[in-house]
Coordinates of C-alpha atoms and ligand atoms in Angstrom, one line a residue:
X1 CA -1.2 7.0 -4.8
X2 CA -2.6 9.2 -7.6
X3 CA -1.0 12.4 -8.7
X4 CA -2.8 15.7 -8.4
X5 CA -2.0 19.1 -9.9
X6 CA -4.0 22.4 -10.0
X7 CA -3.3 26.0 -11.2
X8 CA -5.1 29.3 -11.1
X9 CA -3.5 32.5 -12.3
X10 CA -2.8 34.6 -15.4
X11 CA -1.0 32.0 -17.5
X12 CA -2.5 29.4 -19.9
X13 CA -3.2 26.4 -17.7
X14 CA -2.7 23.4 -20.0
X15 CA 1.1 23.3 -20.3
X16 CA 1.3 23.9 -16.5
X17 CA -0.9 21.0 -15.8
X18 CA 0.8 18.6 -18.2
X19 CA 4.3 19.5 -17.0
X20 CA 3.1 19.1 -13.4
X21 CA 1.7 15.6 -14.2
X22 CA 5.0 14.7 -15.9
X23 CA 6.9 15.6 -12.7
X24 CA 4.6 13.0 -10.9
X25 CA 5.5 10.2 -13.4
X26 CA 7.7 8.4 -10.9
X27 CA 4.5 7.6 -9.0
X28 CA 3.5 5.2 -11.7
X29 CA 0.1 5.5 -13.2
X30 CA -2.3 3.9 -15.7
X31 CA -4.4 6.9 -16.9
X32 CA -4.4 10.7 -16.8
X33 CA -6.7 13.7 -17.4
X34 CA -7.3 17.4 -17.0
X35 CA -10.3 19.7 -16.6
X36 CA -10.6 23.4 -17.5
X37 CA -13.2 26.0 -18.3
X38 CA -13.4 27.0 -22.0
X39 CA -16.3 28.8 -23.7
X40 CA -18.2 28.8 -20.4
X41 CA -18.1 25.0 -20.2
X42 CA -16.1 22.6 -18.1
X43 CA -14.0 20.6 -20.7
X44 CA -12.6 17.3 -19.5
X45 CA -9.8 15.5 -21.4
X46 CA -8.8 12.1 -20.0
X47 CA -7.2 9.0 -21.4
X48 CA -6.1 5.5 -20.3
X49 CA -2.4 4.9 -20.6
X50 CA 0.8 7.0 -20.2
X51 CA 0.7 10.8 -20.0
X52 CA 1.9 10.9 -23.7
X53 CA -1.5 9.6 -24.8
X54 CA -3.2 12.6 -23.2
X55 CA -0.6 15.0 -24.5
X56 CA -1.3 13.7 -28.1
X57 CA -5.0 14.1 -27.5
X58 CA -4.4 17.8 -26.7
X59 CA -1.7 18.5 -29.3
X60 CA -2.5 21.4 -31.6
X61 CA -5.5 22.5 -29.6
X62 CA -5.6 26.2 -28.4
X63 CA -6.7 26.6 -24.8
X64 CA -7.2 30.0 -23.2
X65 CA -8.2 28.8 -19.8
X66 CA -6.0 30.0 -16.9
X67 CA -7.3 27.7 -14.3
X68 CA -7.6 23.9 -14.2
X69 CA -6.9 20.6 -12.5
X70 CA -5.0 17.5 -13.6
X71 CA -4.7 14.0 -12.4
X72 CA -2.6 10.8 -12.9
X73 CA -4.4 7.7 -11.7
X74 CA -3.1 4.6 -9.9
X75 CA -6.2 2.5 -10.1
X76 CA -7.8 1.1 -7.0
X77 CA -11.6 0.9 -7.6
X78 CA -12.3 0.4 -11.2
X79 CA -9.8 -0.8 -13.8
X80 CA -7.7 1.6 -15.9
X81 CA -9.9 3.0 -18.7
X82 CA -10.8 6.4 -20.2
X83 CA -14.1 6.5 -18.3
X84 CA -12.5 5.6 -14.9
X85 CA -9.8 8.2 -15.4
X86 CA -10.1 11.5 -13.5
X87 CA -11.4 14.2 -13.5
X88 CA -15.0 13.1 -12.8
X89 CA -18.0 15.4 -13.2
X90 CA -21.5 15.7 -11.9
X91 CA -24.7 15.1 -14.0
X92 CA -24.7 18.6 -15.5
X93 CA -21.0 19.1 -16.0
X94 CA -20.9 22.0 -13.5
X95 CA -18.2 20.5 -11.2
X96 CA -15.1 18.5 -12.0
X97 CA -13.2 16.7 -9.2
X98 CA -9.8 14.9 -9.0
X99 CA -9.1 12.7 -6.0
X100 CA -6.3 10.7 -4.4
X101 CA -7.3 8.2 -1.7
X102 CA -10.2 5.7 -1.0
X103 CA -13.7 6.7 -0.2
X104 CA -14.6 3.8 2.0
X105 CA -18.4 4.4 2.2
X106 CA -18.8 5.2 -1.6
X107 CA -21.2 2.3 -2.2
X108 CA -24.0 3.5 0.2
X109 CA -23.4 7.1 -1.0
X110 CA -23.6 6.0 -4.6
X111 CA -26.9 4.1 -3.9
X112 CA -28.4 7.2 -2.2
X113 CA -27.3 9.5 -5.0
X114 CA -28.8 7.2 -7.6
X115 CA -32.0 7.2 -5.6
X116 CA -31.8 11.0 -5.8
X117 CA -31.7 10.8 -9.6
X118 CA -27.9 11.0 -10.2
X119 CA -26.5 9.1 -13.1
X120 CA -23.0 7.4 -12.8
X121 CA -20.7 6.7 -15.6
X122 CA -17.6 5.1 -14.0
X123 CA -16.8 2.2 -11.6
X124 CA -14.8 4.5 -9.3
X125 CA -15.3 5.5 -5.7
X126 CA -14.3 9.0 -6.7
X127 CA -17.3 9.7 -8.8
X128 CA -19.5 10.1 -5.8
X129 CA -17.7 13.4 -5.0
X130 CA -18.9 15.6 -7.9
X131 CA -22.4 14.2 -7.5
X132 CA -22.4 15.0 -3.7
X133 CA -21.2 18.5 -4.5
X134 CA -24.0 18.9 -7.1
X135 CA -26.5 17.6 -4.6
X136 CA -25.4 20.0 -1.8
X137 CA -24.3 23.1 -3.8
X138 CA -26.2 26.3 -2.9
X139 CA -23.8 28.9 -4.2
X140 CA -20.8 28.6 -1.9
X141 CA -18.2 26.0 -3.1
X142 CA -16.2 26.1 0.1
X143 CA -19.1 25.4 2.3
X144 CA -20.4 22.7 -0.1
X145 CA -17.0 20.9 0.1
X146 CA -17.0 21.2 3.8
X147 CA -20.4 19.6 3.9
X148 CA -19.3 16.8 1.6
X149 CA -16.3 16.0 3.7
X150 CA -18.7 15.4 6.6
X151 CA -20.5 12.8 4.6
X152 CA -17.5 10.8 3.3
X153 CA -15.3 8.3 5.2
X154 CA -11.8 7.3 4.1
X155 CA -8.8 9.1 2.7
X156 CA -8.8 11.9 0.2
X157 CA -6.9 14.7 -1.4
X158 CA -9.4 16.3 -3.6
X159 CA -9.6 19.4 -5.8
X160 CA -12.8 20.9 -7.2
X161 CA -13.3 23.1 -10.3
X162 CA -16.8 24.7 -10.5
X163 CA -18.3 26.3 -13.6
X164 CA -20.2 28.8 -11.5
X165 CA -17.1 29.9 -9.6
X166 CA -14.3 30.1 -12.2
X167 CA -12.1 32.3 -10.1
X168 CA -11.2 29.7 -7.5
X169 CA -10.2 26.1 -6.9
X170 CA -11.2 24.4 -3.7
X171 CA -9.2 21.6 -2.2
X172 CA -9.7 19.2 0.8
X173 CA -7.3 16.8 2.5
X174 CA -7.7 13.8 4.8
X175 CA -4.9 11.2 5.1
X176 CA -3.6 11.8 1.5
X177 CA -1.0 14.5 0.9
X178 CA -1.9 17.8 -0.7
X179 CA 0.3 20.9 -1.0
X180 CA -0.5 24.5 -2.0
X181 CA 2.2 26.2 -4.1
X182 CA 2.4 30.0 -3.4
X183 CA 3.2 32.1 -6.4
X184 CA 3.0 35.8 -7.3
X185 CA -0.4 36.5 -8.7
X186 CA -0.9 32.8 -9.2
X187 CA -1.2 29.7 -7.0
X188 CA -0.8 25.9 -7.4
X189 CA -1.9 22.6 -5.9
X190 CA -0.1 19.3 -6.0
X191 CA -0.2 15.9 -4.2
X192 CA 3.6 16.0 -4.3
X193 CA 6.2 18.7 -4.1
X194 CA 8.1 17.8 -7.3
X195 CA 5.2 19.2 -9.4
X196 CA 5.7 22.6 -7.8
X197 CA 9.4 23.1 -7.7
X198 CA 9.8 24.8 -11.1
X199 CA 7.2 27.4 -10.0
X200 CA 7.8 28.0 -6.3
X201 CA 9.4 26.7 -3.2
X202 CA 7.0 28.4 -0.8
X203 CA 4.1 26.1 0.2
X204 CA 1.3 25.5 2.6
X205 CA 1.2 21.8 3.6
X206 CA -2.4 21.1 4.2
X207 CA -3.3 19.1 7.3
X208 CA -6.0 16.5 7.8
X209 CA -9.5 18.1 7.8
X210 CA -8.3 21.3 6.2
X211 CA -10.1 22.9 3.2
X212 CA -8.3 25.5 1.0
X213 CA -9.8 28.1 -1.3
X214 CA -7.2 29.0 -3.9
X215 CA -7.5 32.2 -6.1
X216 CA -4.8 33.9 -8.1
X217 CA -4.4 36.5 -5.3
X218 CA -4.5 34.4 -2.2
X219 CA -5.1 31.2 -0.3
X220 CA -7.5 30.8 2.6
X221 CA -7.7 27.7 4.7
X222 CA -10.4 26.5 7.1
X223 CA -10.5 23.5 9.4
X224 CA -13.1 20.7 9.6
X225 CA -15.3 23.0 11.7
X226 CA -15.1 25.8 9.2
X227 CA -12.8 27.9 11.4
X228 CA -10.0 30.0 9.6
X229 CA -6.5 28.4 9.9
X230 CA -3.4 30.6 9.9
X231 CA -0.9 28.6 7.8
X232 CA 2.9 28.9 8.1
X233 CA 4.8 29.0 4.8
X234 CA 6.9 25.8 4.4
X235 CA 10.0 26.7 2.3
X236 CA 11.0 23.6 0.3
X237 CA 14.8 23.0 0.3
X238 CA 14.7 19.6 -1.5
X239 CA 15.9 19.2 -5.1
X240 CA 13.5 17.4 -7.4
X241 CA 15.1 14.0 -7.0
X242 CA 14.8 14.2 -3.2
X243 CA 11.3 15.5 -3.5
X244 CA 10.2 12.5 -5.5
X245 CA 11.1 10.4 -2.5
X246 CA 9.2 12.6 -0.2
X247 CA 12.4 13.8 1.4
X248 CA 13.6 10.3 2.0
X249 CA 17.0 9.3 0.6
X250 CA 15.6 6.2 -1.2
X251 CA 12.3 4.9 -2.4
X252 CA 12.8 1.9 -0.2
X253 CA 12.9 3.9 3.0
X254 CA 9.9 6.0 1.8
X255 CA 8.0 2.8 1.1
X256 CA 8.9 1.3 4.5
X257 CA 7.5 4.5 6.1
X258 CA 4.3 4.3 3.9
X259 CA 3.4 1.0 5.5
X260 CA 1.0 2.4 8.2
X261 CA -1.0 4.1 5.4
X262 CA -0.8 1.1 3.1
X263 CA -2.0 -1.3 5.8
X264 CA -4.9 1.1 6.7
X265 CA -5.9 1.4 3.0
X266 CA -5.7 -2.4 2.4
X267 CA -8.0 -3.0 5.4
X268 CA -10.4 -0.2 4.6
X269 CA -13.9 -1.3 3.5
X270 CA -13.2 -5.0 4.3
X271 CA -14.5 -5.2 7.9
X272 CA -18.2 -5.0 8.6
X273 CA -19.3 -1.9 10.6
X274 CA -19.8 -4.1 13.7
X275 CA -16.2 -5.3 13.5
X276 CA -17.5 -8.9 13.7
X277 CA -16.4 -10.2 10.3
X278 CA -14.4 -9.7 7.2
X279 CA -16.3 -8.7 4.1
X280 CA -14.6 -9.8 0.8
X281 CA -17.1 -9.1 -2.0
X282 CA -14.2 -9.7 -4.4
X283 CA -14.3 -13.5 -3.7
X284 CA -17.4 -14.4 -5.7
X285 CA -17.8 -17.9 -4.4
X286 CA -21.0 -19.1 -2.7
X287 CA -20.7 -20.3 0.9
X288 CA -21.3 -23.8 -0.4
X289 CA -18.4 -23.5 -2.8
X290 CA -16.2 -22.2 0.0
X291 CA -17.2 -25.0 2.3
X292 CA -16.5 -27.5 -0.5
X293 CA -12.8 -26.4 -0.9
X294 CA -10.8 -29.6 -0.2
X295 CA -7.3 -28.1 -0.5
X296 CA -5.7 -24.7 -1.0
X297 CA -2.5 -24.1 -2.9
X298 CA -0.5 -21.0 -2.6
X299 CA 2.1 -20.1 -5.2
X300 CA 4.4 -17.1 -5.5
X301 CA 8.0 -15.9 -5.7
X302 CA 10.5 -14.2 -3.4
X303 CA 8.9 -11.9 -0.9
X304 CA 5.5 -12.8 -2.1
X305 CA 6.3 -16.4 -1.4
X306 CA 7.3 -15.5 2.1
X307 CA 3.9 -13.8 2.5
X308 CA 2.3 -17.0 1.2
X309 CA 4.2 -19.0 4.0
X310 CA 2.4 -16.8 6.6
X311 CA -0.8 -17.3 4.6
X312 CA -0.5 -21.1 4.8
X313 CA 0.0 -20.9 8.5
X314 CA -2.9 -18.5 9.0
X315 CA -5.4 -20.2 6.7
X316 CA -4.7 -23.7 8.2
X317 CA -5.0 -22.2 11.7
X318 CA -8.2 -20.3 11.2
X319 CA -10.1 -22.1 8.4
X320 CA -8.8 -25.6 9.0
X321 CA -8.2 -26.3 5.3
X322 CA -5.0 -28.1 4.3
X323 CA -2.7 -25.6 2.5
X324 CA 0.2 -26.5 0.2
X325 CA 2.7 -23.8 -0.7
X326 CA 5.1 -23.8 -3.6
X327 CA 7.7 -21.5 -5.1
X328 CA 6.0 -20.7 -8.4
X329 CA 9.0 -21.8 -10.5
X330 CA 8.7 -25.2 -8.9
X331 CA 4.9 -25.5 -8.8
X332 CA 3.9 -26.6 -12.2
X333 CA 6.9 -29.0 -12.7
X334 CA 5.9 -31.2 -9.7
X335 CA 2.6 -32.3 -11.2
X336 CA 0.6 -30.7 -8.3
X337 CA -2.6 -32.5 -7.3
X338 CA -4.7 -29.4 -8.2
X339 CA -8.3 -30.1 -9.3
X340 CA -11.8 -28.5 -9.4
X341 CA -12.1 -28.8 -5.6
X342 CA -8.9 -26.7 -5.1
X343 CA -8.5 -23.0 -4.5
X344 CA -5.2 -21.7 -5.7
X345 CA -4.0 -18.4 -4.3
X346 CA -1.3 -16.6 -6.3
X347 CA 0.5 -13.7 -4.7
X348 CA 2.4 -11.1 -6.7
X349 CA 3.1 -7.4 -6.1
X350 CA 3.6 -6.6 -9.8
X351 CA 1.0 -9.0 -11.1
X352 CA 3.5 -9.7 -13.9
X353 CA 5.9 -12.3 -12.5
X354 CA 6.2 -14.9 -15.2
X355 CA 6.6 -17.9 -12.9
X356 CA 3.6 -16.9 -10.9
X357 CA 1.5 -16.2 -14.0
X358 CA 2.5 -19.7 -15.2
X359 CA 1.4 -21.2 -11.9
X360 CA -2.0 -19.4 -12.3
X361 CA -2.4 -20.8 -15.9
X362 CA -1.5 -24.3 -14.8
X363 CA -4.0 -24.2 -12.0
X364 CA -6.8 -23.1 -14.3
X365 CA -5.8 -25.8 -16.8
X366 CA -6.3 -28.3 -14.0
X367 CA -9.8 -26.9 -13.2
X368 CA -9.1 -24.9 -10.0
X369 CA -10.4 -21.5 -9.1
X370 CA -7.7 -19.0 -8.7
X371 CA -7.6 -16.0 -6.3
X372 CA -4.9 -13.4 -7.0
X373 CA -3.5 -11.1 -4.3
X374 CA -1.8 -8.3 -6.2
X375 CA -0.9 -4.7 -6.0
X376 CA -1.4 -3.6 -9.6
X377 CA -5.0 -3.2 -10.9
X378 CA -5.5 -4.9 -14.3
X379 CA -2.1 -6.5 -14.3
X380 CA -1.7 -9.8 -16.2
X381 CA -2.3 -11.9 -13.1
X382 CA -5.3 -9.7 -12.1
X383 CA -6.8 -10.1 -15.6
X384 CA -6.5 -13.9 -15.6
X385 CA -7.5 -14.8 -12.0
X386 CA -11.1 -15.7 -11.1
X387 CA -11.0 -13.5 -8.1
X388 CA -8.7 -10.6 -7.1
X389 CA -7.9 -9.2 -3.7
X390 CA -5.9 -6.1 -4.2
X391 CA -3.4 -4.8 -1.8
X392 CA -3.8 -1.0 -1.6
X393 CA -0.1 -0.3 -1.1
X394 CA 0.3 2.2 -3.9
X395 CA 3.2 2.0 -6.4
X396 CA 6.2 0.1 -5.0
X397 CA 9.2 1.4 -6.8
X398 CA 12.2 0.0 -4.9
X399 CA 13.3 -3.4 -6.0
X400 CA 13.2 -4.7 -2.4
X401 CA 9.6 -5.3 -1.6
X402 CA 8.4 -3.9 1.8
X403 CA 4.9 -2.4 1.9
X404 CA 3.8 -4.9 -0.6
X405 CA 4.8 -7.7 1.8
X406 CA 3.0 -6.3 4.8
X407 CA -0.1 -5.6 2.8
X408 CA 0.0 -9.1 1.4
X409 CA 0.1 -10.4 5.0
X410 CA -3.0 -8.2 5.7
X411 CA -4.7 -9.9 2.8
X412 CA -3.7 -13.4 4.1
X413 CA -5.4 -12.5 7.4
X414 CA -8.5 -11.3 5.7
X415 CA -8.7 -14.5 3.6
X416 CA -8.1 -16.7 6.7
X417 CA -10.8 -14.9 8.7
X418 CA -13.2 -14.8 5.8
X419 CA -12.9 -18.6 5.1
X420 CA -13.0 -19.4 8.8
X421 CA -16.2 -17.4 9.2
X422 CA -18.0 -19.2 6.4
X423 CA -16.6 -22.6 7.3
X424 CA -17.5 -22.0 11.0
X425 CA -14.0 -23.0 12.2
X426 CA -13.2 -20.0 14.3
X427 CA -15.3 -18.8 17.4
X428 CA -16.8 -15.4 16.9
X429 CA -15.0 -14.1 20.0
X430 CA -11.6 -15.1 18.5
X431 CA -12.5 -13.6 15.2
X432 CA -13.5 -10.3 16.8
X433 CA -10.3 -10.2 18.8
X434 CA -8.1 -10.7 15.8
X435 CA -10.0 -8.1 13.8
X436 CA -9.6 -5.7 16.7
X437 CA -5.9 -6.3 16.7
X438 CA -5.7 -6.1 12.8
X439 CA -7.0 -2.5 13.1
X440 CA -4.3 -1.5 15.5
X441 CA -1.4 -2.8 13.3
X442 CA -1.1 0.4 11.4
X443 CA -0.4 2.5 14.5
X444 CA 1.9 -0.2 15.9
X445 CA 4.0 -0.1 12.8
X446 CA 4.3 3.7 13.4
X447 CA 5.6 3.0 16.9
X448 CA 8.2 0.6 15.6
X449 CA 9.4 3.1 12.9
X450 CA 10.0 5.6 15.6
X451 CA 11.8 3.3 18.0
X452 CA 14.5 1.4 16.0
X453 CA 17.6 3.3 17.1
X454 CA 19.1 0.0 18.4
X455 CA 19.6 -1.0 14.7
X456 CA 22.1 1.8 14.2
X457 CA 24.4 0.3 16.8
X458 CA 24.1 -3.1 15.3
X459 CA 24.8 -1.7 11.8
X460 CA 27.9 0.1 13.1
X461 CA 29.2 -3.1 14.6
X462 CA 28.3 -5.5 11.7
X463 CA 28.2 -3.6 8.5
X464 CA 31.5 -5.4 7.6
X465 CA 30.1 -8.9 8.1
X466 CA 29.9 -11.2 5.1
X467 CA 27.5 -13.6 6.7
X468 CA 24.4 -13.3 8.8
X469 CA 21.8 -15.8 10.1
X470 CA 18.2 -15.3 10.8
X471 CA 16.5 -17.9 13.1
X472 CA 13.0 -18.4 14.3
X473 CA 10.3 -21.0 14.9
X474 CA 6.8 -21.2 13.5
X475 CA 5.6 -17.8 12.1
X476 CA 8.9 -16.3 13.2
X477 CA 10.7 -18.7 10.8
X478 CA 8.7 -17.4 7.9
X479 CA 9.6 -13.8 8.8
X480 CA 13.3 -14.8 9.3
X481 CA 13.2 -15.9 5.6
X482 CA 11.9 -12.5 4.6
X483 CA 14.5 -10.7 6.7
X484 CA 17.3 -12.7 5.2
X485 CA 16.1 -12.0 1.7
X486 CA 15.9 -8.3 2.4
X487 CA 19.4 -8.2 3.8
X488 CA 21.0 -10.3 1.1
X489 CA 19.4 -8.6 -1.9
X490 CA 20.3 -5.0 -1.0
X491 CA 23.5 -5.3 1.2
X492 CA 25.0 -8.3 -0.6
X493 CA 25.7 -9.9 2.8
X494 CA 25.3 -13.7 2.6
X495 CA 22.2 -14.0 4.8
X496 CA 20.4 -17.2 5.5
X497 CA 17.3 -18.1 7.4
X498 CA 16.9 -21.3 9.4
X499 CA 14.2 -22.9 11.5
X500 CA 15.9 -22.5 14.9
X501 CA 15.4 -26.1 15.7
X502 CA 17.3 -27.1 12.6
X503 CA 20.6 -25.4 13.6
X504 CA 22.0 -28.5 15.3
X505 CA 21.5 -30.5 12.1
X506 CA 24.4 -28.9 10.3
X507 CA 24.3 -25.1 10.2
X508 CA 25.7 -24.8 13.7
X509 CA 29.0 -25.6 12.1
X510 CA 29.0 -22.1 10.6
X511 CA 28.3 -20.3 13.8
X512 CA 31.6 -18.9 14.9
X513 CA 32.8 -16.0 17.1
X514 CA 31.2 -12.7 16.2
X515 CA 28.9 -14.0 13.5
X516 CA 25.6 -11.9 13.7
X517 CA 22.5 -13.9 14.4
X518 CA 19.1 -12.3 14.3
X519 CA 16.7 -14.3 16.5
X520 CA 13.0 -13.8 16.2
X521 CA 11.2 -14.8 19.4
X522 CA 7.6 -13.4 19.3
X523 CA 5.7 -16.7 19.5
X524 CA 4.9 -17.3 23.1
X525 CA 4.4 -21.1 22.8
X526 CA 7.8 -21.5 21.3
X527 CA 9.6 -18.9 23.4
X528 CA 11.5 -21.3 25.7
X529 CA 12.7 -23.3 22.7
X530 CA 14.0 -20.1 21.1
X531 CA 15.8 -19.2 24.3
X532 CA 17.6 -22.5 24.1
X533 CA 18.5 -21.9 20.4
X534 CA 19.9 -18.5 21.3
X535 CA 22.0 -20.1 24.0
X536 CA 23.2 -22.6 21.4
X537 CA 24.6 -19.9 19.2
X538 CA 25.8 -17.8 22.1
X539 CA 27.8 -20.9 23.2
X540 CA 29.6 -20.6 19.9
X541 CA 30.2 -16.9 20.6
X542 CA 27.8 -15.6 18.0
X543 CA 26.4 -12.1 18.5
X544 CA 22.7 -12.2 18.8
X545 CA 20.1 -9.4 18.2
X546 CA 16.7 -10.8 19.3
X547 CA 13.2 -9.5 18.5
X548 CA 10.6 -10.1 21.2
X549 CA 7.3 -8.6 22.2
X550 CA 7.1 -5.7 24.7
X551 CA 7.4 -6.9 28.3
X552 CA 9.3 -10.1 27.5
X553 CA 12.4 -9.4 29.7
X554 CA 14.0 -12.8 30.1
X555 CA 15.3 -12.6 26.5
X556 CA 17.6 -9.8 27.7
X557 CA 19.5 -12.4 29.8
X558 CA 20.6 -14.4 26.7
X559 CA 20.8 -12.0 23.7
X560 CA 23.4 -9.2 23.2
X561 CA 20.8 -6.8 21.9
X562 CA 17.0 -7.0 22.1
X563 CA 14.5 -5.0 20.0
X564 CA 11.0 -5.1 21.4
X565 CA 7.9 -4.8 19.3
X566 CA 4.5 -3.7 20.5
X567 CA 2.4 -6.6 21.8
X568 CA -0.2 -8.0 19.4
X569 CA -2.0 -11.2 18.7
X570 CA 0.7 -13.9 18.1
X571 CA -0.7 -14.7 14.6
X572 CA -0.3 -11.0 13.6
X573 CA 3.3 -10.7 14.8
X574 CA 4.8 -11.0 11.3
X575 CA 3.5 -7.6 10.2
X576 CA 5.4 -6.0 13.1
X577 CA 8.4 -8.2 13.3
X578 CA 9.4 -7.6 9.7
X579 CA 9.6 -3.8 10.0
X580 CA 12.9 -3.8 12.0
X581 CA 14.3 -6.3 9.6
X582 CA 13.4 -4.1 6.7
X583 CA 15.2 -1.1 8.4
X584 CA 18.2 -3.3 9.3
X585 CA 18.6 -4.4 5.7
X586 CA 18.1 -0.8 4.5
X587 CA 20.7 0.7 6.9
X588 CA 23.2 -2.1 6.3
X589 CA 22.9 -1.4 2.5
X590 CA 23.4 2.3 3.0
X591 CA 26.4 1.7 5.3
X592 CA 27.9 -0.6 2.7
X593 CA 27.3 2.1 -0.1
X594 CA 25.1 -0.3 -2.0
X595 CA 22.5 0.8 -4.6
X596 CA 19.5 0.5 -2.3
X597 CA 16.7 1.0 -4.8
X598 CA 18.3 -0.8 -7.7
X599 CA 20.5 -3.6 -6.3
X600 CA 22.8 -5.3 -8.7
X601 CA 21.5 -8.2 -11.0
X602 CA 17.9 -7.6 -9.9
X603 CA 14.7 -6.2 -11.5
X604 CA 11.5 -5.0 -9.8
X605 CA 9.4 -7.4 -11.8
X606 CA 10.7 -10.7 -13.2
X607 CA 8.7 -11.1 -16.3
X608 CA 10.9 -13.9 -17.7
X609 CA 11.1 -17.5 -16.4
Ligands
AGP701 C1 11.6 -9.0 -3.0 O1 12.2 -7.9 -2.3 C2 12.2 -9.1 -4.4 N1 12.2 -7.9 -5.1 C3 11.6 -10.3 -5.2 O2 11.8 -11.4 -4.4 C4 10.0 -10.2 -5.5 O3 9.3 -10.3 -4.3 C5 9.7 -11.3 -6.4 O4 10.3 -11.1 -7.6 C6 8.1 -11.4 -6.6 O5 7.7 -10.3 -7.3 P1 6.1 -10.1 -7.4 O6 5.6 -9.9 -6.0 O7 6.0 -8.8 -8.2 O8 5.5 -11.3 -8.1

């Protein structure tokens, strides 16, 4: 989720680049940089920290360049630092490249380039790009970039500045957004429209595989086969605030819709080419150490805790290791039996939650190894953990956590499969089957996002409710907890989750005519039990919206509304089941005119105990 800007035209480029990067500030970032051609050299200025740090670095300098590129970095590979900031250059400083995305096969490419004599300075995946361009360049930058795109795998929006071709910028796009801004005698590039709006509303939206050559007088686009592409002008009607959300009304909705991309990115590079096993180079434990783990503890807060509940279930099921899970604010006060044979997994989107950081420190004090699952590179929790498994969800801005949750689940599956493989507790055929299904989750989330109209009806009928119950069994119960949290924290409806079998032990007293009950029934082995529980609440005249897998028809005989999700392995169902619940919470909050992105009393990161 980095920010990209580029300009070529008659005006001094530096203020245009800096202002463009400023407009991308909402994306969150940890470093920034620009590259331009001055005195027949490519000059690169880049600094860790906020954009102001770079601006101060450039203050007072006179630049005459009228073409250049700029970048704000949201670190994925390589911690935030001056040297890891973009732009990156080749050995001779003839090419500068900025990039948003993940080059999945950067390690073998880097090894090959080093064997060809290239020297690397950073820890990033991006730096392979300028060196590949340097290796392949024979005088035509567009053809060189086309050749490079055939060598790399993964997602990219890249822009290249070449010393030998100062009159053009070349850009390429695959799975990461890139927009060309069309000016009069000048042209622009940006990863997001807000960076363009003060210059132009006429744009070309680059599609996957396309490569654009941008000069002051024109833009030509070719496809992945080198064939010319006739682009239609897309006239942007959004105002800046709307554009920051990619056209969505709220960051939360934008982030719900970013989940397919986030899931794909979080999985990328972590499955071996044969699809047989998970590869987690981040967990630097020997197989012996992994086989000697006596107990695993998971500790987190809020939504991250709910992801940990799924993790407990998955790791015990796959790796056959006992797992205890605690809310972080309770963990260290119960004198947990953590010792040197324990592995503690802390989960935190922000990597700054005080209670979770305290759980990490308590675990280390007791001699345990700590694995952090977090979304923010170089966050406090990342810095203090022994091992880090990053979710590649990109900045999550809405207080209500959505894409962080589903990518945390992805990490739980990866950890479970990885431990099971080394401990020999899961047959290879089962492992392959689950990996195959993991790879399909991204597309299945897309299907759900395009088929949730039933929620609108439910919202119309129940936006006025003051109570709601979420019930489920097994993994569905853990997702019911997440669904209840989403609904209560942004719509202010008093929502509670219950293990469905628990209703008759008290809660049933609250089930009265018309109260909405969301029943999750994706777990085949518990389905009949869930049907009985739905009948229980129906007998008290509750209104039930049930979630079940495609093809499960009998549920329609008992529930008032049924929302089907695409079939998947039962262990993976939480990734899909949660999406309608996120949308339900979102639409309820909108219908109740709540502040969706900044709900009352809450903060995005709770850095106090
Ligand atoms: C979730 O929607 C809430 N915003 C909150 O529960 C959050 O998950 C919790 O505060 C933990 O935050 P973290 O993942 O950054 O540690």
